[in-house]
mmCIF file of C-alpha atoms (C1' of nucleotides) in Angstrom:
data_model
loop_
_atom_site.group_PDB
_atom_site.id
_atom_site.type_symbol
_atom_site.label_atom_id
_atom_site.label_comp_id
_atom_site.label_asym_id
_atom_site.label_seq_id
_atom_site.Cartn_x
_atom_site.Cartn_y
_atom_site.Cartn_z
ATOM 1 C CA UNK A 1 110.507 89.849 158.148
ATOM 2 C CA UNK A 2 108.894 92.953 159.529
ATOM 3 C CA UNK A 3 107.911 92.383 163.713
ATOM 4 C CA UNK A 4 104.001 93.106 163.631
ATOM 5 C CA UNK A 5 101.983 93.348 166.640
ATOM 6 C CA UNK A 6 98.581 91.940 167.028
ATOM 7 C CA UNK A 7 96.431 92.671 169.740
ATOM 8 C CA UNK A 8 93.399 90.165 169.688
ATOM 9 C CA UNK A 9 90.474 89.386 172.421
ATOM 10 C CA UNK A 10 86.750 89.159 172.891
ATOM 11 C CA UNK A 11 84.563 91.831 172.285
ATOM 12 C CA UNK A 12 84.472 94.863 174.461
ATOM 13 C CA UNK A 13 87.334 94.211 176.528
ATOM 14 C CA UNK A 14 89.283 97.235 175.784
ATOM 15 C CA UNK A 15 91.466 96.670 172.642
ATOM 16 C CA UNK A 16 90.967 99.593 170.703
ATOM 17 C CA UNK A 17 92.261 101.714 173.042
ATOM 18 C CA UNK A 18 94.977 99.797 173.740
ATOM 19 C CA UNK A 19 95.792 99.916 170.469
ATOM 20 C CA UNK A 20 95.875 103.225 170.182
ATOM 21 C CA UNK A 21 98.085 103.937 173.150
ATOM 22 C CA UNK A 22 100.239 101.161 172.123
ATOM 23 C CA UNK A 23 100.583 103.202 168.579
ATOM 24 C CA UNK A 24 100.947 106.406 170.530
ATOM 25 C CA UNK A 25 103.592 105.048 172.894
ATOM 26 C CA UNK A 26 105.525 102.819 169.654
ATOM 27 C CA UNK A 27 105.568 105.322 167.253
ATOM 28 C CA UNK A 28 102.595 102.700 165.314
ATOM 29 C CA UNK A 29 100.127 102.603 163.143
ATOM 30 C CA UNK A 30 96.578 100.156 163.463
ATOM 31 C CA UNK A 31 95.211 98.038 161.354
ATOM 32 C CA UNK A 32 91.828 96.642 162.116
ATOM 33 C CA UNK A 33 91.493 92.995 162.197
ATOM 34 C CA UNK A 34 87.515 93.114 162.228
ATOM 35 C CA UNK A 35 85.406 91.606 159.751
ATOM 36 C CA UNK A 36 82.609 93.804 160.278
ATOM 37 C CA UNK A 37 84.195 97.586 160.756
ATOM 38 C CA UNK A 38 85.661 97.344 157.151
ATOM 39 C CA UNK A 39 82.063 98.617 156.286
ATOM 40 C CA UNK A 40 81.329 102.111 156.054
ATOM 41 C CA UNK A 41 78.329 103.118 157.771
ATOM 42 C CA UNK A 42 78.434 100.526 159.881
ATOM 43 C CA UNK A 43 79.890 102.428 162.765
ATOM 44 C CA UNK A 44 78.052 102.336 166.097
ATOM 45 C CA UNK A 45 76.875 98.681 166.194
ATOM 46 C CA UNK A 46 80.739 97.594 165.030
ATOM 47 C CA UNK A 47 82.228 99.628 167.865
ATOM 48 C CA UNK A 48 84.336 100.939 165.159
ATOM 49 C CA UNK A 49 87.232 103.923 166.407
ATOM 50 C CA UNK A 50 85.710 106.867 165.595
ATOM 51 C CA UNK A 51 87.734 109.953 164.731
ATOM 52 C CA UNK A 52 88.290 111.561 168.065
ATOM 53 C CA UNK A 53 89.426 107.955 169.482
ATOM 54 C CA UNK A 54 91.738 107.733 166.673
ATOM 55 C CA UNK A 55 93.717 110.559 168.438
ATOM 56 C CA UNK A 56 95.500 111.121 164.943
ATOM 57 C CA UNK A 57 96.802 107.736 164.801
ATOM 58 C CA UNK A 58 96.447 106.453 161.367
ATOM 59 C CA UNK A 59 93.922 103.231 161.261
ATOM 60 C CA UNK A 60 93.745 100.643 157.876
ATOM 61 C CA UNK A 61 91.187 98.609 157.182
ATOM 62 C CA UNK A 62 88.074 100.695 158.060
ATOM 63 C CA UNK A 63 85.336 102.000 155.648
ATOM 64 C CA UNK A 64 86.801 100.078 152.973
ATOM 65 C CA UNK A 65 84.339 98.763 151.333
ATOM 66 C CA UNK A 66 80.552 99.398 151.158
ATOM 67 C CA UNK A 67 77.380 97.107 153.085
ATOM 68 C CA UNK A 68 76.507 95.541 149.695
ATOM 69 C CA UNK A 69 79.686 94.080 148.859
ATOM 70 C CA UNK A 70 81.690 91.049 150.604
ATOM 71 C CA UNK A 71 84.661 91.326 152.249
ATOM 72 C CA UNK A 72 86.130 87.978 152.635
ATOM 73 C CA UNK A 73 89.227 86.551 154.715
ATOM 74 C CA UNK A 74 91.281 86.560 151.394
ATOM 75 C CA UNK A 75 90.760 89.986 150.807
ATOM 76 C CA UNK A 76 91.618 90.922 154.182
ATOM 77 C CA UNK A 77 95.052 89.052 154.256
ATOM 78 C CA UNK A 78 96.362 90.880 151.352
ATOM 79 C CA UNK A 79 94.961 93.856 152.045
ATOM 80 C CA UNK A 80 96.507 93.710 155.647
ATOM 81 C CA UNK A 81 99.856 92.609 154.118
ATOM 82 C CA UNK A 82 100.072 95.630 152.022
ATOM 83 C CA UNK A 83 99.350 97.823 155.088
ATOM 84 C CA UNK A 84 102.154 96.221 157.174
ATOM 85 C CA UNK A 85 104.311 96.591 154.149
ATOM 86 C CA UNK A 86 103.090 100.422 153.956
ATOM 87 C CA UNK A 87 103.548 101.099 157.636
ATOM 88 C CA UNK A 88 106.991 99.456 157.925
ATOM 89 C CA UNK A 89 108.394 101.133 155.324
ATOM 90 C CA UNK A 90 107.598 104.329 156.684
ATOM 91 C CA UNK A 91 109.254 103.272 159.689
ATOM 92 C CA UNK A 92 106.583 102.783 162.014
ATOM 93 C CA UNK A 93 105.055 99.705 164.133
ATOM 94 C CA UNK A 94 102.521 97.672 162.820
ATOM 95 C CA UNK A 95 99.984 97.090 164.965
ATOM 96 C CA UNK A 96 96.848 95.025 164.378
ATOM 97 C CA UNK A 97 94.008 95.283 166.574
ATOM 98 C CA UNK A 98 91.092 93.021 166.201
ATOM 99 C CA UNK A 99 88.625 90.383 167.291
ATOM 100 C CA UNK A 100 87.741 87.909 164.069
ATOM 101 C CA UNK A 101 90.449 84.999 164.401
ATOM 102 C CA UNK A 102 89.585 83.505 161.262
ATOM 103 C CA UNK A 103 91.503 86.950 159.619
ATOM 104 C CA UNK A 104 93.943 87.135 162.302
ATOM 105 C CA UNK A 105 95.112 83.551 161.936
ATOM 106 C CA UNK A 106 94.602 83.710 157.987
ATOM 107 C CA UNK A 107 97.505 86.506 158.138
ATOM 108 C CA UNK A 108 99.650 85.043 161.273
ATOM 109 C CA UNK A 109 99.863 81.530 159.620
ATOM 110 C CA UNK A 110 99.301 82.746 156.097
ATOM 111 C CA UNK A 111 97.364 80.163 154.976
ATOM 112 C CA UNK A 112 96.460 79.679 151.553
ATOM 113 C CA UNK A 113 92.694 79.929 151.606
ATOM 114 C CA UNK A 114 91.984 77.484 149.033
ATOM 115 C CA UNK A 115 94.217 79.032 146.633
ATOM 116 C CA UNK A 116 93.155 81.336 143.818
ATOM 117 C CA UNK A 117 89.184 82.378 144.106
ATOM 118 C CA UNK A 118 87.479 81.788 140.561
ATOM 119 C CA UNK A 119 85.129 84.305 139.047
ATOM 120 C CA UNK A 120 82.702 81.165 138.991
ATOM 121 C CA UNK A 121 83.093 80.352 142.204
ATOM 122 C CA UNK A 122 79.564 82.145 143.162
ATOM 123 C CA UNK A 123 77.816 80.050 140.377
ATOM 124 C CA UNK A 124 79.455 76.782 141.678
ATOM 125 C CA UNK A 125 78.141 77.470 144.828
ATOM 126 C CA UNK A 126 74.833 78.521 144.560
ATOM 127 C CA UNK A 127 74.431 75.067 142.341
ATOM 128 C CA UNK A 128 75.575 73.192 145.131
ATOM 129 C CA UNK A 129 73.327 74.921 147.353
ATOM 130 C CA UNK A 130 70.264 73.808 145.077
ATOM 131 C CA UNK A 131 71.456 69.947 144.713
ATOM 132 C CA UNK A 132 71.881 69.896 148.671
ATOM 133 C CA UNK A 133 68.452 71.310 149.031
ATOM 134 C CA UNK A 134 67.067 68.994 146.583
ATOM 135 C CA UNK A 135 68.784 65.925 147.757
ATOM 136 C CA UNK A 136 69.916 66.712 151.970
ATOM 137 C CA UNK A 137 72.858 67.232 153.522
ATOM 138 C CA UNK A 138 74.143 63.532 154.198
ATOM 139 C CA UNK A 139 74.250 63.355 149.978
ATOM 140 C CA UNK A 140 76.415 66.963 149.776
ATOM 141 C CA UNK A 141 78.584 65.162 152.135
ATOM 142 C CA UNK A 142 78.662 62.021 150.470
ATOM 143 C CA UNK A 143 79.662 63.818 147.741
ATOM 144 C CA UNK A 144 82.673 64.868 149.257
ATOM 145 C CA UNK A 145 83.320 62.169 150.331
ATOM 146 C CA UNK A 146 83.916 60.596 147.302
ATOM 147 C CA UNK A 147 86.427 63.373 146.279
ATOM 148 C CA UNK A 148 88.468 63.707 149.665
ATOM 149 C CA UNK A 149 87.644 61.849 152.096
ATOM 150 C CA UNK A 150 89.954 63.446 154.507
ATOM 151 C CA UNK A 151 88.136 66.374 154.069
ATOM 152 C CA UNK A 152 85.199 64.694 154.998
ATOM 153 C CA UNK A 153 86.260 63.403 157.772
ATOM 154 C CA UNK A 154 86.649 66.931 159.235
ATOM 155 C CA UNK A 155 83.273 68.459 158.606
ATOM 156 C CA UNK A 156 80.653 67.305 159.719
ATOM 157 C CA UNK A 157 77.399 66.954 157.877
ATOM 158 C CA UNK A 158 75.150 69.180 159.309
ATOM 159 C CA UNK A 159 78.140 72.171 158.324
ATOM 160 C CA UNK A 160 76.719 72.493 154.947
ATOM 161 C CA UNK A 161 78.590 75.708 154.156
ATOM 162 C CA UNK A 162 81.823 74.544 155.091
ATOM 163 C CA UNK A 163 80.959 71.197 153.083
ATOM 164 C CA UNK A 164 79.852 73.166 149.895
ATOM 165 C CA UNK A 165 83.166 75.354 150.415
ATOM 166 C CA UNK A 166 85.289 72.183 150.251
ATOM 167 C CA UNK A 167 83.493 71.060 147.270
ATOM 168 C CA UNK A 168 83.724 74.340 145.223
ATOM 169 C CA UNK A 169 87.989 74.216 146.090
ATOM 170 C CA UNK A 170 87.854 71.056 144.911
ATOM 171 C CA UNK A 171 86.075 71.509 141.714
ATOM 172 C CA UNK A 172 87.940 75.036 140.944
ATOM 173 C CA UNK A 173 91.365 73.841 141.703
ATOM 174 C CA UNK A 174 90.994 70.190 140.866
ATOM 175 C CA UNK A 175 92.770 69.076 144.030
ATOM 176 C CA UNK A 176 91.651 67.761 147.672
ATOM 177 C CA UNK A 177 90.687 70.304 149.857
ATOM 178 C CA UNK A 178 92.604 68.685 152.459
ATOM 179 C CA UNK A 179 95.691 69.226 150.445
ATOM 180 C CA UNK A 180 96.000 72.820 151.654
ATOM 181 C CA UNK A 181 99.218 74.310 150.909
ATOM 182 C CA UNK A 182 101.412 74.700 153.876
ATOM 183 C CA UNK A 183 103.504 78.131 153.775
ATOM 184 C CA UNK A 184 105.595 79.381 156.491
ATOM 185 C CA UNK A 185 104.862 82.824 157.908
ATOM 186 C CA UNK A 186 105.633 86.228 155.998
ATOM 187 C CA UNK A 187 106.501 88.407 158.889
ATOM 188 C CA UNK A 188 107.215 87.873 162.915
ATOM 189 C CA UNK A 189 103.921 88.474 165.327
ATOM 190 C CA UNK A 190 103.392 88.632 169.186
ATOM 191 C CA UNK A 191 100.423 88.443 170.216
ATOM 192 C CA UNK A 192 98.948 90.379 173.127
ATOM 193 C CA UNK A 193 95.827 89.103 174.206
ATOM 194 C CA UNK A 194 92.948 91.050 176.321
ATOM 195 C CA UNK A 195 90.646 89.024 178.511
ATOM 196 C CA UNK A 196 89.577 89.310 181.699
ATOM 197 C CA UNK A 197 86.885 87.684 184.338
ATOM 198 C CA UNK A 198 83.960 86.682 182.246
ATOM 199 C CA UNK A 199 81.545 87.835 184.558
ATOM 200 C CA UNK A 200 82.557 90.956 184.003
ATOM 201 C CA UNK A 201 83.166 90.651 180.582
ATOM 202 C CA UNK A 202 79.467 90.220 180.005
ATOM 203 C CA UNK A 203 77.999 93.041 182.186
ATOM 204 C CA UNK A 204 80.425 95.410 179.959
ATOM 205 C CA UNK A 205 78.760 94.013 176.856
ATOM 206 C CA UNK A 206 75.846 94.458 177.772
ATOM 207 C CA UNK A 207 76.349 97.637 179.239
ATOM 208 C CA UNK A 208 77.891 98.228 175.529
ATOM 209 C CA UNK A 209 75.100 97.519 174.173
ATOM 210 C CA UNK A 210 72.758 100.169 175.949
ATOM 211 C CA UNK A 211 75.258 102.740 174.948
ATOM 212 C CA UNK A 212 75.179 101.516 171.704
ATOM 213 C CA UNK A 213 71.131 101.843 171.254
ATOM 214 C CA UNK A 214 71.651 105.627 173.045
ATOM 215 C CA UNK A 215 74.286 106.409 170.391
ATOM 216 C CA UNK A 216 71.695 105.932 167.507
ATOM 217 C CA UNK A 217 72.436 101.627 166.713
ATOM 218 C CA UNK A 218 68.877 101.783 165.512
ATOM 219 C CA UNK A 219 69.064 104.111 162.782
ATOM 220 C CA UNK A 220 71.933 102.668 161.715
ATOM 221 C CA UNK A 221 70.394 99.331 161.609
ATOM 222 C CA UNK A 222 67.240 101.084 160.209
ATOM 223 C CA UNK A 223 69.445 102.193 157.229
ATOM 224 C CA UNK A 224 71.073 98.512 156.590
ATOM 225 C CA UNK A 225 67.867 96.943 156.659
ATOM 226 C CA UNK A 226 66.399 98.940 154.408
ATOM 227 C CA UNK A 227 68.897 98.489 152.111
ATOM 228 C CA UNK A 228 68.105 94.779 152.174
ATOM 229 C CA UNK A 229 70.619 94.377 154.752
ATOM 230 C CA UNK A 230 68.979 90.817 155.420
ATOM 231 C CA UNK A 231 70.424 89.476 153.088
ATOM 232 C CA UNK A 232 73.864 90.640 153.074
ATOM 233 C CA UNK A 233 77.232 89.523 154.484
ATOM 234 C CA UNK A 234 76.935 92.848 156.343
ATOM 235 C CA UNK A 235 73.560 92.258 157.688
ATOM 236 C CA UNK A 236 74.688 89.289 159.566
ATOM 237 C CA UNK A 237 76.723 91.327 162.067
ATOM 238 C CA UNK A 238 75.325 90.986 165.359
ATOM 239 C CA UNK A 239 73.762 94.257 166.567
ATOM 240 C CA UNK A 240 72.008 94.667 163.341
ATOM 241 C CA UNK A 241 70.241 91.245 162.653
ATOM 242 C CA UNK A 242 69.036 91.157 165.853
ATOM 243 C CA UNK A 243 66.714 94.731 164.733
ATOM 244 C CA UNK A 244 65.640 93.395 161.127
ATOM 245 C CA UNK A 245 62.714 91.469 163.101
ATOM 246 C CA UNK A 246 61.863 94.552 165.261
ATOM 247 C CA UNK A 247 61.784 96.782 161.863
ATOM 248 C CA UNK A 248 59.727 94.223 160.525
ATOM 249 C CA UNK A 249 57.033 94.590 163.671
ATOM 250 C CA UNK A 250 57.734 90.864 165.078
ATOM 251 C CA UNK A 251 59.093 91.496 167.760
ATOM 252 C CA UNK A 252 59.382 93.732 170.541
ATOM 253 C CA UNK A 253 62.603 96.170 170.931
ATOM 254 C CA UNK A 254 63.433 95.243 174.365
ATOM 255 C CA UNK A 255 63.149 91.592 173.482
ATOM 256 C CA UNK A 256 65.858 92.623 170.288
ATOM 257 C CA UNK A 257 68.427 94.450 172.647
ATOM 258 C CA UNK A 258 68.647 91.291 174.709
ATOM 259 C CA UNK A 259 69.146 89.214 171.890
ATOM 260 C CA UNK A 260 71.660 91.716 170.552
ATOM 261 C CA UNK A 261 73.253 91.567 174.190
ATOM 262 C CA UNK A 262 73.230 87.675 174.364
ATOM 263 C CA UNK A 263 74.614 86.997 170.553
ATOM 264 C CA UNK A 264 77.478 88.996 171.933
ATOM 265 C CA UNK A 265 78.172 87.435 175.002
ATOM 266 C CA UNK A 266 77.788 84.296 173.063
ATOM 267 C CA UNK A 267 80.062 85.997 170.239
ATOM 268 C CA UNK A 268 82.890 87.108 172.701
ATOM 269 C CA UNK A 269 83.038 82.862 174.191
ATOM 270 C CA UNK A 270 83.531 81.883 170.580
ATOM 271 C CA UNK A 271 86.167 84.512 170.495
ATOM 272 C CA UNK A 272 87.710 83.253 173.661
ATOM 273 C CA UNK A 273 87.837 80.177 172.074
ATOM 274 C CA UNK A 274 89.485 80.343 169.189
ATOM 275 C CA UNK A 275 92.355 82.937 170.585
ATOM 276 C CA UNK A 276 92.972 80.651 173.404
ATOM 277 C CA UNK A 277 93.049 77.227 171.391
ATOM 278 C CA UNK A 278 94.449 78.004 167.857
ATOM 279 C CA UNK A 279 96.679 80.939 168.727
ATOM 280 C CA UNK A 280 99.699 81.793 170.704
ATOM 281 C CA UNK A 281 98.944 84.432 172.603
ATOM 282 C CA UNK A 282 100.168 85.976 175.441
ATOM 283 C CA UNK A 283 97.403 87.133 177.453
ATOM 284 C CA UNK A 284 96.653 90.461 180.031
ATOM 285 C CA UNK A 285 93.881 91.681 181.985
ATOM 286 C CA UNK A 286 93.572 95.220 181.845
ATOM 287 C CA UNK A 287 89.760 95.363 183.195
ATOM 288 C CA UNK A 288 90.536 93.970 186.485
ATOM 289 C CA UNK A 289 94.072 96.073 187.041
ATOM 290 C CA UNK A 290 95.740 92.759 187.557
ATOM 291 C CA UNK A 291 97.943 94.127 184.376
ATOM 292 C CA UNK A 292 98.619 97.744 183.062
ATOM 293 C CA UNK A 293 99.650 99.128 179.893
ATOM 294 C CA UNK A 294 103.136 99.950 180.456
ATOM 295 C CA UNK A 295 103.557 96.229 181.181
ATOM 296 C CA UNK A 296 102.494 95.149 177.878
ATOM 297 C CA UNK A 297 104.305 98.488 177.035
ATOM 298 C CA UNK A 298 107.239 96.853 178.165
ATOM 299 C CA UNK A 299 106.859 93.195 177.284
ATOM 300 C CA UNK A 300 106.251 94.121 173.612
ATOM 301 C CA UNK A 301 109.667 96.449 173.827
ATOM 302 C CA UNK A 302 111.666 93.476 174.686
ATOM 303 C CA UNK A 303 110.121 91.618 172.149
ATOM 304 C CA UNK A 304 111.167 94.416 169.302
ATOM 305 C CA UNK A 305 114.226 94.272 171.071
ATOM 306 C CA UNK A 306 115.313 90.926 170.089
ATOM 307 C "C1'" G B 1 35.871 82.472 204.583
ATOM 308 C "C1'" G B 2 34.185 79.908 199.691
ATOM 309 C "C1'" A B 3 35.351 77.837 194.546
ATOM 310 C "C1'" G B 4 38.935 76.408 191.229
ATOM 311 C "C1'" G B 5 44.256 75.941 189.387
ATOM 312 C "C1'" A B 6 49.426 75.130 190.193
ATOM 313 C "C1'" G B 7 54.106 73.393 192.669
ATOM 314 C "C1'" U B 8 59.248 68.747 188.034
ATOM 315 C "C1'" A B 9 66.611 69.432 187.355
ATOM 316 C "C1'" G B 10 69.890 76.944 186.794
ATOM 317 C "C1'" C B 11 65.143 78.898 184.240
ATOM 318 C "C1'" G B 12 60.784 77.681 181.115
ATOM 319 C "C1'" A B 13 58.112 73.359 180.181
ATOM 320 C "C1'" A B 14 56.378 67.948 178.958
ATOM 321 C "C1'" G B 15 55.310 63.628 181.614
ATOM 322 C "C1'" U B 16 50.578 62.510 186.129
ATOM 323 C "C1'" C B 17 44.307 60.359 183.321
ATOM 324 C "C1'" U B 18 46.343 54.617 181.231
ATOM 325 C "C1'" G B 19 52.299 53.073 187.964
ATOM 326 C "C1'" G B 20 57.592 49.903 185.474
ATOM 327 C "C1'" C B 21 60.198 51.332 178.749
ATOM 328 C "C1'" U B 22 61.907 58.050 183.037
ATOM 329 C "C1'" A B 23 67.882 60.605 185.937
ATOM 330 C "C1'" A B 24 63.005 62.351 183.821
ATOM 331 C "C1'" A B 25 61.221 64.694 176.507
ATOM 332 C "C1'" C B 26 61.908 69.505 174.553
ATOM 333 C "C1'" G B 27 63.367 74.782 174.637
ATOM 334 C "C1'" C B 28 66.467 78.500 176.874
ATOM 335 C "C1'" G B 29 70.587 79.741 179.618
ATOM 336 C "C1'" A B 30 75.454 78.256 181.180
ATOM 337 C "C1'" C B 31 79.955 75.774 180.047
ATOM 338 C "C1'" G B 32 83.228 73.419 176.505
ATOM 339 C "C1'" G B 33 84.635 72.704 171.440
ATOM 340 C "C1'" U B 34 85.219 72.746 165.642
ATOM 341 C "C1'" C B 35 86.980 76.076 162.050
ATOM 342 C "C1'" U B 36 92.027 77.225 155.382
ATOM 343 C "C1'" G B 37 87.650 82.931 150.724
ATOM 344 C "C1'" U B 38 80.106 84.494 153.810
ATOM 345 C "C1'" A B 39 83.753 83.782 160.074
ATOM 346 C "C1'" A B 40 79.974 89.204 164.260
ATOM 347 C "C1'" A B 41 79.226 83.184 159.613
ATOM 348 C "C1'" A B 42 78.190 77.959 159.905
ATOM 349 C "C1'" C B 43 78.350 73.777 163.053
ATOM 350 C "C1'" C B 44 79.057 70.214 167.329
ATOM 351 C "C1'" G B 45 79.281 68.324 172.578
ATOM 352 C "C1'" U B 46 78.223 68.546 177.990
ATOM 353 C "C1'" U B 47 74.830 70.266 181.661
ATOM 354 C "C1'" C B 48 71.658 66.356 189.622
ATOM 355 C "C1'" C B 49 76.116 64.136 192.461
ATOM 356 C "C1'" U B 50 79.945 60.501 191.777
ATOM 357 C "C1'" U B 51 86.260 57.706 193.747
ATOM 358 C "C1'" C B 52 82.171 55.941 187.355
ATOM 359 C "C1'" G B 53 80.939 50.588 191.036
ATOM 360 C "C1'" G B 54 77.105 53.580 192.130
ATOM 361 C "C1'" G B 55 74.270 57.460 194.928
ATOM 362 C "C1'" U B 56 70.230 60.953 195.623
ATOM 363 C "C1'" U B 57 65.829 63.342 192.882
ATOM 364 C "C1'" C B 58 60.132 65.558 190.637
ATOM 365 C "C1'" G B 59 56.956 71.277 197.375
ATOM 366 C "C1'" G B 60 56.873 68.321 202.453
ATOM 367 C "C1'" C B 61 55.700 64.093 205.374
ATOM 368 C "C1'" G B 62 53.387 59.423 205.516
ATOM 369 C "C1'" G B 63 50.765 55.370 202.953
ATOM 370 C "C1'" U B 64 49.307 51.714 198.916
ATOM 371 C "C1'" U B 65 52.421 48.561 195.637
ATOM 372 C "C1'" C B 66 57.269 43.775 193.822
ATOM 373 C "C1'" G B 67 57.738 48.892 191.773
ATOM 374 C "C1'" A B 68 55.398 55.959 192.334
ATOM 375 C "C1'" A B 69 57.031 62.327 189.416
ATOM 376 C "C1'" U B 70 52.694 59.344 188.258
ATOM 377 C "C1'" C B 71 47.587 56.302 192.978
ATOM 378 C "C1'" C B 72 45.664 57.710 198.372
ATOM 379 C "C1'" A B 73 45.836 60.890 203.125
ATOM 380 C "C1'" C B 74 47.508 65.036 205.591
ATOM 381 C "C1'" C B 75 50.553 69.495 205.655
ATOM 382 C "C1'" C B 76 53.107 73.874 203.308
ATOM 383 C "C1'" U B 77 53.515 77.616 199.384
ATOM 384 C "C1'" C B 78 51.771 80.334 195.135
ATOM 385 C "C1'" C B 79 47.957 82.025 191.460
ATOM 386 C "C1'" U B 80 42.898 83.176 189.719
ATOM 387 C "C1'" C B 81 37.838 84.023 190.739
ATOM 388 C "C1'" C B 82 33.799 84.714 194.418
ATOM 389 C "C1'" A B 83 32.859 86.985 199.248
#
RNA sequence: GGAGGAGUAGCGAAGUCUGGCUAAACGCGACGGUCUGUAAAACCGUUCCUUCGGGUUCGGCGGUUCGAAUCCACCCUCCUCCA
């Protein structure tokens, strides 16, 4: 069992250079645990580390893989794995810095995802897309109903991507959905967690966000959409969706930036969320001073300790 | 000074003609939550106060009525146009 730290929190509340003073201080390496800044190119509107920030610090996980393809949760747990694996065996401190939970949790609790992804999963999918359009949600869920009705019971209806997901496990593995494997964790995390007061919170994402447009977000954007970015797993990310509609003369750019400043703000609650309820984490203000860095410096050496 | 128009819950906005079914639609925001291969996704709940019995609301103050956000009088504020 290799001890792996994991620094996790809403957007813009300092982790990446935590993590990179952590790494400094540890003798570590980072691994990104973002869902969005494994895309090259996507730089800027990700807040991705950029070289300088980096500080010579090794960082996994970043520019893997290009706008048009999808990265998925799977992908990233085994890809993460093999980093930890990497960095340990050169003798240095895994340290995972990132804000999507769904990833973070998928490696912490290494859960099985549904078990092996079938090359005709896609096609199973998009067919269940077309009956649901054709026949409503409430008859998708019926549907699933019939097969697992514990399954059921934990989506609701209107969730008709998480209902179609349950159906194409079921159909690909021939089992429940709700008969996820349980598997113990592969290595030993603590979790530091950054928050602070969220008034303050959202005045630095927005704030972000302005620094964001001044550090060239909307050719970046510009450069996604035209790609077709709209209609890619990439093109959801928030800072670049909000543009498409601008690019496409419907709306206003002022009236995009606040959109791009709210789906944050609304982002980094959802983040807050899921850390706080689904996670153990052990939490730290840096923002407000309340905590500083050689605390965490410290807590996370008597943790090693151990 | 004259002529019109408007003031509704944090904001926007219905409801007012045809009084009761209206603590008041809807949208936004805010807050809370769900989450096992798109997760920066997708989805849900709460949102006047409450000791959960009730209590107090629709600019203000009176009035009509069994009953008023809705009808009448007066007052205040704002907007547009004319002088």
């Amino acid at each position: 069992m290799t001890k792996v730290i994991a620094i996790v929190g809403p957007t813009a509340v300092g982790k990446t250079a935590l993590s990179v003073e952590l790494a400094k201080q540890l003798n570590g390496e980072v691994i990104s645990g973002d869902s969005m800044q494994v895309y090259r190119r996507l730089d800027v509107g990700t807040a991705k580390v950029t070289p300088e920030e980096q500080q010579g610090i090794p960082h996994h996980l970043i520019d893997i893989c290009d706008v048009d393809e999808q990265y998925s949760v799977a992908r990233f747990k085994q890809e993460a794995n093999s980093a930890i694996k990497d960095i340990a065996k050169r003798g240095h401190l895994p340290i995972i810095a990132g804000g999507t939970g769904f990833y973070l949790q998928a490696l912490t609790d290494n859960l099985s995802l549904g078990g092996k992804q079938d090359k005709d999963s896609e096609a199973i999918r998009q067919r269940w897309q077309e009956l649901i359009d054709e026949n409503g949600p409430e008859w998708g869920w019926q549907q699933l109903n019939a097969k697992d009705p514990q399954a059921a019971a934990n989506i609701p209806v209107q969730n008709i991507r998480r209902v179609i997901r349950a159906l194409e496990v079921i159909e690909i593995s021939k089992k429940p959905f709700s008969e996820q494997e349980q598997r113990t964790s592969l290595d030993e995390y603590l979790l530091i967690g950054l928050t602070t007061d969220r008034q303050v919170l959202y005045q630095r994402i927005n704030q972000r966000v302005d620094i964001m447009i001044q550090n060239g977000l909307l050719g970046e954007a510009r450069a996604l959409y035209e790609q077709g970015g709209k209609n890619l797993p990439a093109g959801k990310g928030i800072g670049y969706h909000e543009l498409f509609p601008y690019f496409a003369g419907e709306v206003d750019l002022d009236y995009a930036v606040d959109k791009i400043k709210l789906d944050s703000r609304h982002y980094a609650k959802r983040q807050l969320t899921w850390f706080r309820n689904k996670m153990t984490v052990n939490w730290f203000d840096l923002v407000s001073g309340q905590n500083s860095i050689n605390e965490i410096k410290s807590f996370i050496e008597d943790w090693l300790r151990n």
